[in-house]
CSV table of C-alpha atoms in Angstrom, one decimal:
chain,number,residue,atom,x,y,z
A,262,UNK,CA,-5.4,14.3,-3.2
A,263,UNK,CA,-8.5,14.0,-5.7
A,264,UNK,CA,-9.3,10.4,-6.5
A,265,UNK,CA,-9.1,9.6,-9.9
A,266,UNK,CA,-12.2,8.0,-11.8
A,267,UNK,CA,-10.7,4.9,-12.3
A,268,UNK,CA,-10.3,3.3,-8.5
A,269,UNK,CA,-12.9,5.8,-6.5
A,270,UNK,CA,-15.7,3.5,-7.3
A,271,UNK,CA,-13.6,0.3,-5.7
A,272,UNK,CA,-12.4,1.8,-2.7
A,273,UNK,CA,-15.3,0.7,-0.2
A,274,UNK,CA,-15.0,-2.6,-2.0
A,275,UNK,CA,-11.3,-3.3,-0.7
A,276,UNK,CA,-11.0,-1.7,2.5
A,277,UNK,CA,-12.6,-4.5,4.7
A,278,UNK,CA,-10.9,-7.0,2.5
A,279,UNK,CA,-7.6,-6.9,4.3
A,280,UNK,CA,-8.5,-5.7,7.5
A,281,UNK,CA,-11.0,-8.8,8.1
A,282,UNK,CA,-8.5,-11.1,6.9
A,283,UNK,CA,-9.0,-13.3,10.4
A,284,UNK,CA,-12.3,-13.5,10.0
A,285,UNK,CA,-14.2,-16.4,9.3
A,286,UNK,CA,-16.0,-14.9,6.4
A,287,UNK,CA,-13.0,-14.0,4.8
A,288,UNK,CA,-11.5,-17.7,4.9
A,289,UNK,CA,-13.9,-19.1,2.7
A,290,UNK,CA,-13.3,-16.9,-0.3
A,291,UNK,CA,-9.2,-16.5,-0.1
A,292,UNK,CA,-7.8,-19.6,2.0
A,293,UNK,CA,-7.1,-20.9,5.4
A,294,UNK,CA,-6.1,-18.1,7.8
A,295,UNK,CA,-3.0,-18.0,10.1
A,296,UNK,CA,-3.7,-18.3,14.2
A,297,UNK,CA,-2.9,-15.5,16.1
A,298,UNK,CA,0.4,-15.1,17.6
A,299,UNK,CA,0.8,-17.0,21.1
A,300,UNK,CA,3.2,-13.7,22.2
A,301,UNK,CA,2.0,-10.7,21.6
A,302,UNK,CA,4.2,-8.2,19.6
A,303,UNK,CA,3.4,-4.9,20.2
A,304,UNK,CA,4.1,-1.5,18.3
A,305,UNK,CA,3.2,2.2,18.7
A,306,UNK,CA,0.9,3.1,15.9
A,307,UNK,CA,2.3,6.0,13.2
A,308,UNK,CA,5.9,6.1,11.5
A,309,UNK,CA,8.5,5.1,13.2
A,310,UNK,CA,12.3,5.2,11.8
A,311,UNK,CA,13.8,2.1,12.1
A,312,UNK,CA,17.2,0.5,10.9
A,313,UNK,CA,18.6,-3.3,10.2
A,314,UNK,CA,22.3,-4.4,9.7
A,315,UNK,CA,22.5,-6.5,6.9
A,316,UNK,CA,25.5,-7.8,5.2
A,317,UNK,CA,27.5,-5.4,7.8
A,318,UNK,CA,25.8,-2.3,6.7
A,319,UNK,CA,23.3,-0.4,8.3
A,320,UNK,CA,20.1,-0.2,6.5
A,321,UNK,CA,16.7,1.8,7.4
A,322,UNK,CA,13.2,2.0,6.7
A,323,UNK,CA,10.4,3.8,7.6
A,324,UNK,CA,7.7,1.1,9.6
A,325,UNK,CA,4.0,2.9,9.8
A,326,UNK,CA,1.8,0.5,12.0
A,327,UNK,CA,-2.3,1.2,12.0
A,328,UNK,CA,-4.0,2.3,14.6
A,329,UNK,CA,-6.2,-0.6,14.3
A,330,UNK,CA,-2.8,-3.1,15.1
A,331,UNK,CA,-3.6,-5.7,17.7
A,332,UNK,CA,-0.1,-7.2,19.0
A,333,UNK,CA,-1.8,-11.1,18.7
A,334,UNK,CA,-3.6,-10.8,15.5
A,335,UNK,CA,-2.2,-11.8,11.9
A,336,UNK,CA,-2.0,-8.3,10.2
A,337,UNK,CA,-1.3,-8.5,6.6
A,338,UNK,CA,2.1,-6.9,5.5
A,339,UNK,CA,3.2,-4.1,2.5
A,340,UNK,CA,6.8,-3.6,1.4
A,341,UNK,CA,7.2,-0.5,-0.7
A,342,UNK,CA,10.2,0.6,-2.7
A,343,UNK,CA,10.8,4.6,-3.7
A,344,UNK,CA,12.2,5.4,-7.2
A,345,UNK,CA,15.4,6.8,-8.2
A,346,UNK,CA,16.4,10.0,-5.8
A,347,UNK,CA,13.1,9.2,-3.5
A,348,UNK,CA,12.8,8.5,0.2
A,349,UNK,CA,10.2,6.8,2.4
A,350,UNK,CA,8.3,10.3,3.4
A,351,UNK,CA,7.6,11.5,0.3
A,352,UNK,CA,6.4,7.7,-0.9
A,353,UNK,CA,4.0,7.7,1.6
A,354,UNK,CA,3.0,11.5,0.9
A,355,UNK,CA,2.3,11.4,-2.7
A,356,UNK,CA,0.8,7.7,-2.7
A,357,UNK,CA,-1.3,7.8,0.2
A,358,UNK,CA,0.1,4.4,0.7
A,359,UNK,CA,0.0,4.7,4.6
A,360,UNK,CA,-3.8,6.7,4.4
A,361,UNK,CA,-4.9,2.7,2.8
A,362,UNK,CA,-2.8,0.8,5.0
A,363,UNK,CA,-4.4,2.6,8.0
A,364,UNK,CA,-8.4,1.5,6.7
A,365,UNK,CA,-7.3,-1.4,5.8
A,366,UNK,CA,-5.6,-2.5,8.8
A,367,UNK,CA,-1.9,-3.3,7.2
A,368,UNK,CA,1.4,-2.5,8.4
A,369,UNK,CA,3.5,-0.6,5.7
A,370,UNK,CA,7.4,-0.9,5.6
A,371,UNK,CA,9.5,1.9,3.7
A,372,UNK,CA,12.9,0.6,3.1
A,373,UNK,CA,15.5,3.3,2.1
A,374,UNK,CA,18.3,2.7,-1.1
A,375,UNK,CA,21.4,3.2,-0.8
A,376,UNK,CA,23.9,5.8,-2.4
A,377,UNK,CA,23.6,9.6,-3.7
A,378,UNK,CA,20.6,9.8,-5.3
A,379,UNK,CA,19.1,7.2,-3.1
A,380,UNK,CA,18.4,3.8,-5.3
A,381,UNK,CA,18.1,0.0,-5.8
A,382,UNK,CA,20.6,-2.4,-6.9
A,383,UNK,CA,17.9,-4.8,-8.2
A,384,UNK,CA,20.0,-6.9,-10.4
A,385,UNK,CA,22.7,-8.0,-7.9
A,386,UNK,CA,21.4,-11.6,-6.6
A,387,UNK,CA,20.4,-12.7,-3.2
A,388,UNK,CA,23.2,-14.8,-3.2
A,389,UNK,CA,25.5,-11.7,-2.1
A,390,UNK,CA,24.9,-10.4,1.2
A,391,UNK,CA,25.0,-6.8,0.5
A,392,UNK,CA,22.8,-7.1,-1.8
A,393,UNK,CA,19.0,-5.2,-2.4
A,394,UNK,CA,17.5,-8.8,-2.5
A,395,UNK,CA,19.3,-9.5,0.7
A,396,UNK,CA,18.1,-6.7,2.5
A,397,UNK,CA,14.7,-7.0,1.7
A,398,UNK,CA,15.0,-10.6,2.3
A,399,UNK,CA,16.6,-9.7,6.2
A,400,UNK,CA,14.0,-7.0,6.5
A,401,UNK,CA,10.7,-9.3,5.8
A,402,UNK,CA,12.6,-12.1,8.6
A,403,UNK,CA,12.7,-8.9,10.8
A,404,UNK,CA,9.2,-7.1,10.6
A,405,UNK,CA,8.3,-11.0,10.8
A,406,UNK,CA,9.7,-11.0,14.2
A,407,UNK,CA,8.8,-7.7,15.4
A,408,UNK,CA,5.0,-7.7,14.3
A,409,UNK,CA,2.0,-10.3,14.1
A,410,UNK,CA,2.7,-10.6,10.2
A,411,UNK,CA,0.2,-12.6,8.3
A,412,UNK,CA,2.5,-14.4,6.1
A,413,UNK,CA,-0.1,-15.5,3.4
A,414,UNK,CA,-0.8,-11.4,2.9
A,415,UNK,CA,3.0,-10.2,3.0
A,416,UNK,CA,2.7,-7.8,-0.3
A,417,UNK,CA,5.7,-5.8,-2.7
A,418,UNK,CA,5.3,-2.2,-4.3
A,419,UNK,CA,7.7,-0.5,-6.0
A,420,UNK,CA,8.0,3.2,-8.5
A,421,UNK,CA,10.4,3.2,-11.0
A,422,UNK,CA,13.3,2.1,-9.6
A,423,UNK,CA,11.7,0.3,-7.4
A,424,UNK,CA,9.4,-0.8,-9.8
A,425,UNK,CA,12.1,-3.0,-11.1
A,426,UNK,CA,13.0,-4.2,-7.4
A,427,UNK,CA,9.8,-5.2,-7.0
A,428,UNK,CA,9.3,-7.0,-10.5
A,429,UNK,CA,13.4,-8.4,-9.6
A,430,UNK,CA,11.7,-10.1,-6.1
A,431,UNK,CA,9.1,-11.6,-7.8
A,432,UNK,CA,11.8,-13.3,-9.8
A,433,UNK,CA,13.3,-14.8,-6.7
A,434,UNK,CA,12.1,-17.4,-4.9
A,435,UNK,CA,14.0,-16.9,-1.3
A,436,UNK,CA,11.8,-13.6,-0.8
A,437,UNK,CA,8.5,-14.5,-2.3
A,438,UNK,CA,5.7,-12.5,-1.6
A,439,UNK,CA,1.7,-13.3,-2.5
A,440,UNK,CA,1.7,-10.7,-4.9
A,441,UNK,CA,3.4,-7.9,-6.7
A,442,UNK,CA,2.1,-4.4,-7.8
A,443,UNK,CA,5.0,-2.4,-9.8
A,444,UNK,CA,4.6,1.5,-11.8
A,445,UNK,CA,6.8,2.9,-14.2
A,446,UNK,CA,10.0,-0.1,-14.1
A,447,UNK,CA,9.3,-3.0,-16.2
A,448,UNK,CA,11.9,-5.9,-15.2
A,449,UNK,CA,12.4,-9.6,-16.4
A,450,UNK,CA,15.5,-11.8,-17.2
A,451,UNK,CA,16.1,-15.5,-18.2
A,452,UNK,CA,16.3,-16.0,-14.6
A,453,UNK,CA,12.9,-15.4,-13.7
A,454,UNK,CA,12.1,-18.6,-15.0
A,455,UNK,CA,13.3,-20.7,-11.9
A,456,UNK,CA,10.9,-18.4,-9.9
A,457,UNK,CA,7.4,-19.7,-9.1
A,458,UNK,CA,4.3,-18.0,-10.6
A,459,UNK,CA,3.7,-14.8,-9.4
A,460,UNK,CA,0.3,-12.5,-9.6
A,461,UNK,CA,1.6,-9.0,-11.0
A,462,UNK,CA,-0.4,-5.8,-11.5
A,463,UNK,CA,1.5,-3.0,-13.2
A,464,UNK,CA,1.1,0.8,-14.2
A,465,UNK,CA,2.9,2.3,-16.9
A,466,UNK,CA,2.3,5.5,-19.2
A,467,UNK,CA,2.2,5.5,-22.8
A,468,UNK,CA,3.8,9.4,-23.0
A,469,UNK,CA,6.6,8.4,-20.3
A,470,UNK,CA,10.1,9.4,-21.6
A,471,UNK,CA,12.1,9.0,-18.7
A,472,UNK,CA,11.4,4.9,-18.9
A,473,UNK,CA,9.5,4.8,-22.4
A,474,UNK,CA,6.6,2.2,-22.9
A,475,UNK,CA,8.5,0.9,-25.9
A,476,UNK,CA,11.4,0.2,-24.1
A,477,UNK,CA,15.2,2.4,-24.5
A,478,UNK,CA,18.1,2.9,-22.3
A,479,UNK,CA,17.5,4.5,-19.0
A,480,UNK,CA,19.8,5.6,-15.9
A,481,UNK,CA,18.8,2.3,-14.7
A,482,UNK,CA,20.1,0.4,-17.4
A,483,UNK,CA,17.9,-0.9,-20.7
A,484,UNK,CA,14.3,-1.9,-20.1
A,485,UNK,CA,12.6,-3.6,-23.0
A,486,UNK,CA,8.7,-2.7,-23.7
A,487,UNK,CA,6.3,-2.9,-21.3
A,488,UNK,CA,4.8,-4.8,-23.6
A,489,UNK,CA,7.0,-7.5,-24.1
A,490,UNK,CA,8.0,-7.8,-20.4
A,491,UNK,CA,4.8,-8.1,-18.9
A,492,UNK,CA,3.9,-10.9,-21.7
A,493,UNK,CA,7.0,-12.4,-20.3
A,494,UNK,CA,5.4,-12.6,-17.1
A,495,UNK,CA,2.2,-13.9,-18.8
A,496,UNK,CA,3.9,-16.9,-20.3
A,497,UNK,CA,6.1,-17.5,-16.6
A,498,UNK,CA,3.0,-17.6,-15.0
A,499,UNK,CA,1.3,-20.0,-18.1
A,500,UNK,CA,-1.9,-17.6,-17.9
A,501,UNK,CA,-4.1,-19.6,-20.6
A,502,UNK,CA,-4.6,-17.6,-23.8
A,503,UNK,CA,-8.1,-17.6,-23.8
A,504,UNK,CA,-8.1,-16.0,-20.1
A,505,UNK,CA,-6.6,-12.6,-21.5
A,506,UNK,CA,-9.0,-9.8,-21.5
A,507,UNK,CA,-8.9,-6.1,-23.0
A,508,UNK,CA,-11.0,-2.9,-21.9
A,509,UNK,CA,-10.0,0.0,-23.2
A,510,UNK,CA,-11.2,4.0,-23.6
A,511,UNK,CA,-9.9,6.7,-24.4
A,512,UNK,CA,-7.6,7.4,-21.9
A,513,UNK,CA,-7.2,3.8,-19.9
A,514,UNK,CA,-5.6,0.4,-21.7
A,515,UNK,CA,-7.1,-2.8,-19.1
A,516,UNK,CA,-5.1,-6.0,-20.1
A,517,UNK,CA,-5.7,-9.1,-17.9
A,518,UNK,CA,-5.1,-12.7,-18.0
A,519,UNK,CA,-6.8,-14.6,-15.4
A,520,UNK,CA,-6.7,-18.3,-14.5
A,521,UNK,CA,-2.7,-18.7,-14.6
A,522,UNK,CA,-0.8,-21.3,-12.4
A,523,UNK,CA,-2.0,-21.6,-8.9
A,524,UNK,CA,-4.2,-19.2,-9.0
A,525,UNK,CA,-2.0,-16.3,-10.6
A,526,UNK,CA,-3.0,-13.3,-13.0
A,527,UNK,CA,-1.3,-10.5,-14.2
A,528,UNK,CA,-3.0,-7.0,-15.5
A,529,UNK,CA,-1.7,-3.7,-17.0
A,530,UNK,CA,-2.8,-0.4,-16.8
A,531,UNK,CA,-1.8,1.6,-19.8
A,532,UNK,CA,-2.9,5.5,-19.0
A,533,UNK,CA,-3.1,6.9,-22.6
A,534,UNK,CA,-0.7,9.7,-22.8
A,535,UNK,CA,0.3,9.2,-19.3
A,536,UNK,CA,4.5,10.3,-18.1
A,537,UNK,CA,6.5,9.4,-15.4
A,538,UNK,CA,4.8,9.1,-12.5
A,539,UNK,CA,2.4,7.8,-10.0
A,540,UNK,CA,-0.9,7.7,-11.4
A,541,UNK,CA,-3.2,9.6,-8.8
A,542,UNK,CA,-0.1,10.4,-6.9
A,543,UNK,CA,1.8,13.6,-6.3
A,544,UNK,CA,5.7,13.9,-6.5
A,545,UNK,CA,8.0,11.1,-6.2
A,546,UNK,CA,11.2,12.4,-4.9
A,547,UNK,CA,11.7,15.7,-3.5
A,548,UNK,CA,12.3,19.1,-4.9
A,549,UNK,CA,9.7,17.8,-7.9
A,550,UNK,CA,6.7,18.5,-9.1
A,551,UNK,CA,3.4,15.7,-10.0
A,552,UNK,CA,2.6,15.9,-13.6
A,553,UNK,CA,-0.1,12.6,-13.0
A,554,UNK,CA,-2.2,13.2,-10.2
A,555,UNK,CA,-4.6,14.7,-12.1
A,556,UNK,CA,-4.1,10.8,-13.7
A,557,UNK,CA,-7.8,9.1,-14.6
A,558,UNK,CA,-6.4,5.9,-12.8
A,559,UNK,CA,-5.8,6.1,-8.7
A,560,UNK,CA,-2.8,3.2,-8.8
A,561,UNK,CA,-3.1,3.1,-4.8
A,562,UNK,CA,-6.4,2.0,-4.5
A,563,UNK,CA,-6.3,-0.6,-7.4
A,564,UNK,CA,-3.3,-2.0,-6.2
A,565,UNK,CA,-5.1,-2.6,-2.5
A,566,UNK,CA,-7.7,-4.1,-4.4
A,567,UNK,CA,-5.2,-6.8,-6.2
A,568,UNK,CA,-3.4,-7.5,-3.0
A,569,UNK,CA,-6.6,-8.1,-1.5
A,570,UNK,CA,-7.8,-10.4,-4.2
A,571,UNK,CA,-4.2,-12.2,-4.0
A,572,UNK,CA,-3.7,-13.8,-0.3
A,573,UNK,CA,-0.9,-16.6,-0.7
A,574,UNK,CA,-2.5,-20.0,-1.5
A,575,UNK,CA,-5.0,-18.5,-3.8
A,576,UNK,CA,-3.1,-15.8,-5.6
């Protein structure tokens, strides 16, 4: 996959970021760090297909595990949800996803939707437990279990679909994660705000018309504007107004705010003419073809950058 402009310079910035998360240089600059594990938890490195019963239903997900994995040390932790009609392969194909996970040291989970086309039920609550937000909830205890997880770098990505999982998690406190990276599926209700702040990077093209960025009625039900929801999030997370920043050029849209509640920011990419897609990435679900990887933003390797800045504790 080419690396676009926008993320290629950053890469060697963020790799070592995650991956030296136990060391004492790293403490200093993003918190205290977890002791190892006292029993070790070993895994064989690569994709393996797992499954979970949650709720009385069988649920799976693909787990890919580093090379780099050492059964006693904290490794930091990446959930990430496919889009409408995807599966965990192809995620990890056309985001390079698992490529970063392996330099950086991080285990990657997959989880697979349920139904034909394969998606997420994000607006069902925790509370039932068949639910999306139970599942990921039981999976997270799980991998916890199964794996030396470093629960101060546990981190949620989502597409679409997913997108809106992700963005639905960060609204619930009983799965929280130290930070949220979502592309293409804006997401906030009244509920969000019993949730606590969250740091939120998100992606989203200005030419997308299967979720627009000015909000309409999609498969998934009605999204509002991207705009609107992510100054939603903005205001949850009481980012100060003088903290909000703007780059833009011709083809990228930057907004930030910085200095939020413990620690918290939240930043937008806007790719100019942009569609439905991941930016840098190929094909989301099978059978298609990528019309953004030619995309002047690489979303992977931005998005390893903001979980990187955003250990729990100093998000």
């Amino acid at each position: 996959m080419r690396r676009p402009l926008i993320g290629l310079a950053i890469l060697t910035l963020i790799l070592g970021t995650l991956a030296a998360c136990g060391a004492p240089a790293d403490t200093a600059a993003s918190g205290a760090v977890q002791a190892g594990c006292t029993t070790a938890r070993p895994l064989p490195a690569g994709d393996t297909d797992r499954s979970i019963v949650v709720g009385g239903r069988e649920r799976s997900y693909l787990l890919h595990v580093p090379p780099g994995y050492r059964p006693t040390e904290r490794t930091p932790l990446v959930l990430m949800f496919h889009g409408l009609g995807g599966d965990p392969r192809t995620v990890l194909e056309s985001t390079e996803m698992g490529v970063m996970a392996d330099k950086a040291n991080a285990i990657l989970a997959v989880p697979l939707g349920r139904g034909k086309p394969s998606q997420w039920h994000f607006r069902s609550p925790t509370s039932n437990p068949r639910s999306d937000l139970a599942f990921v909830r039981a999976l997270v205890k799980q991998l916890k279990k199964d794996a030396c997880v470093d629960s101060s770098r546990t981190y949620a990505a989502g597409f679409s679909n997913g997108s809106a999982l992700t963005l639905a998690l960060a609204c619930d406190a009983s799965t929280q994660f130290a930070a949220y990276a979502a592309v293409s599926g804006p997401y906030y209700e009244p509920q969000c705000a019993e949730a606590p702040p969250a740091s939120i990077v998100y992606f989203h093209g200005t030419a997308d018309t299967t979720v627009p960025f000015k909000g309409a009625n999609t498969v998934i039900g009605h999204l509002p504007p991207v705009n609107d929801i992510m100054s939603q999030w903005a205001k949850h997370d009481r980012c100060p107004s003088d903290g909000a920043t703007t780059r833009a050029t011709s083809t990228v849209r930057h907004f930030a705010w910085a200095g939020c509640e413990d620690g918290t920011s939240v930043e937008i990419y806007a790719v100019v003419g942009g569609v439905h897609g991941w930016p840098g990435g190929g094909p989301m679900s099978p059978g298609r073809t990528s019309r953004t990887k030619d995309s002047p933003v690489d979303a992977t390797a931005l998005i390893w950058k903001f979980f990187a800045q955003h250990p729990a504790g100093g998000q």
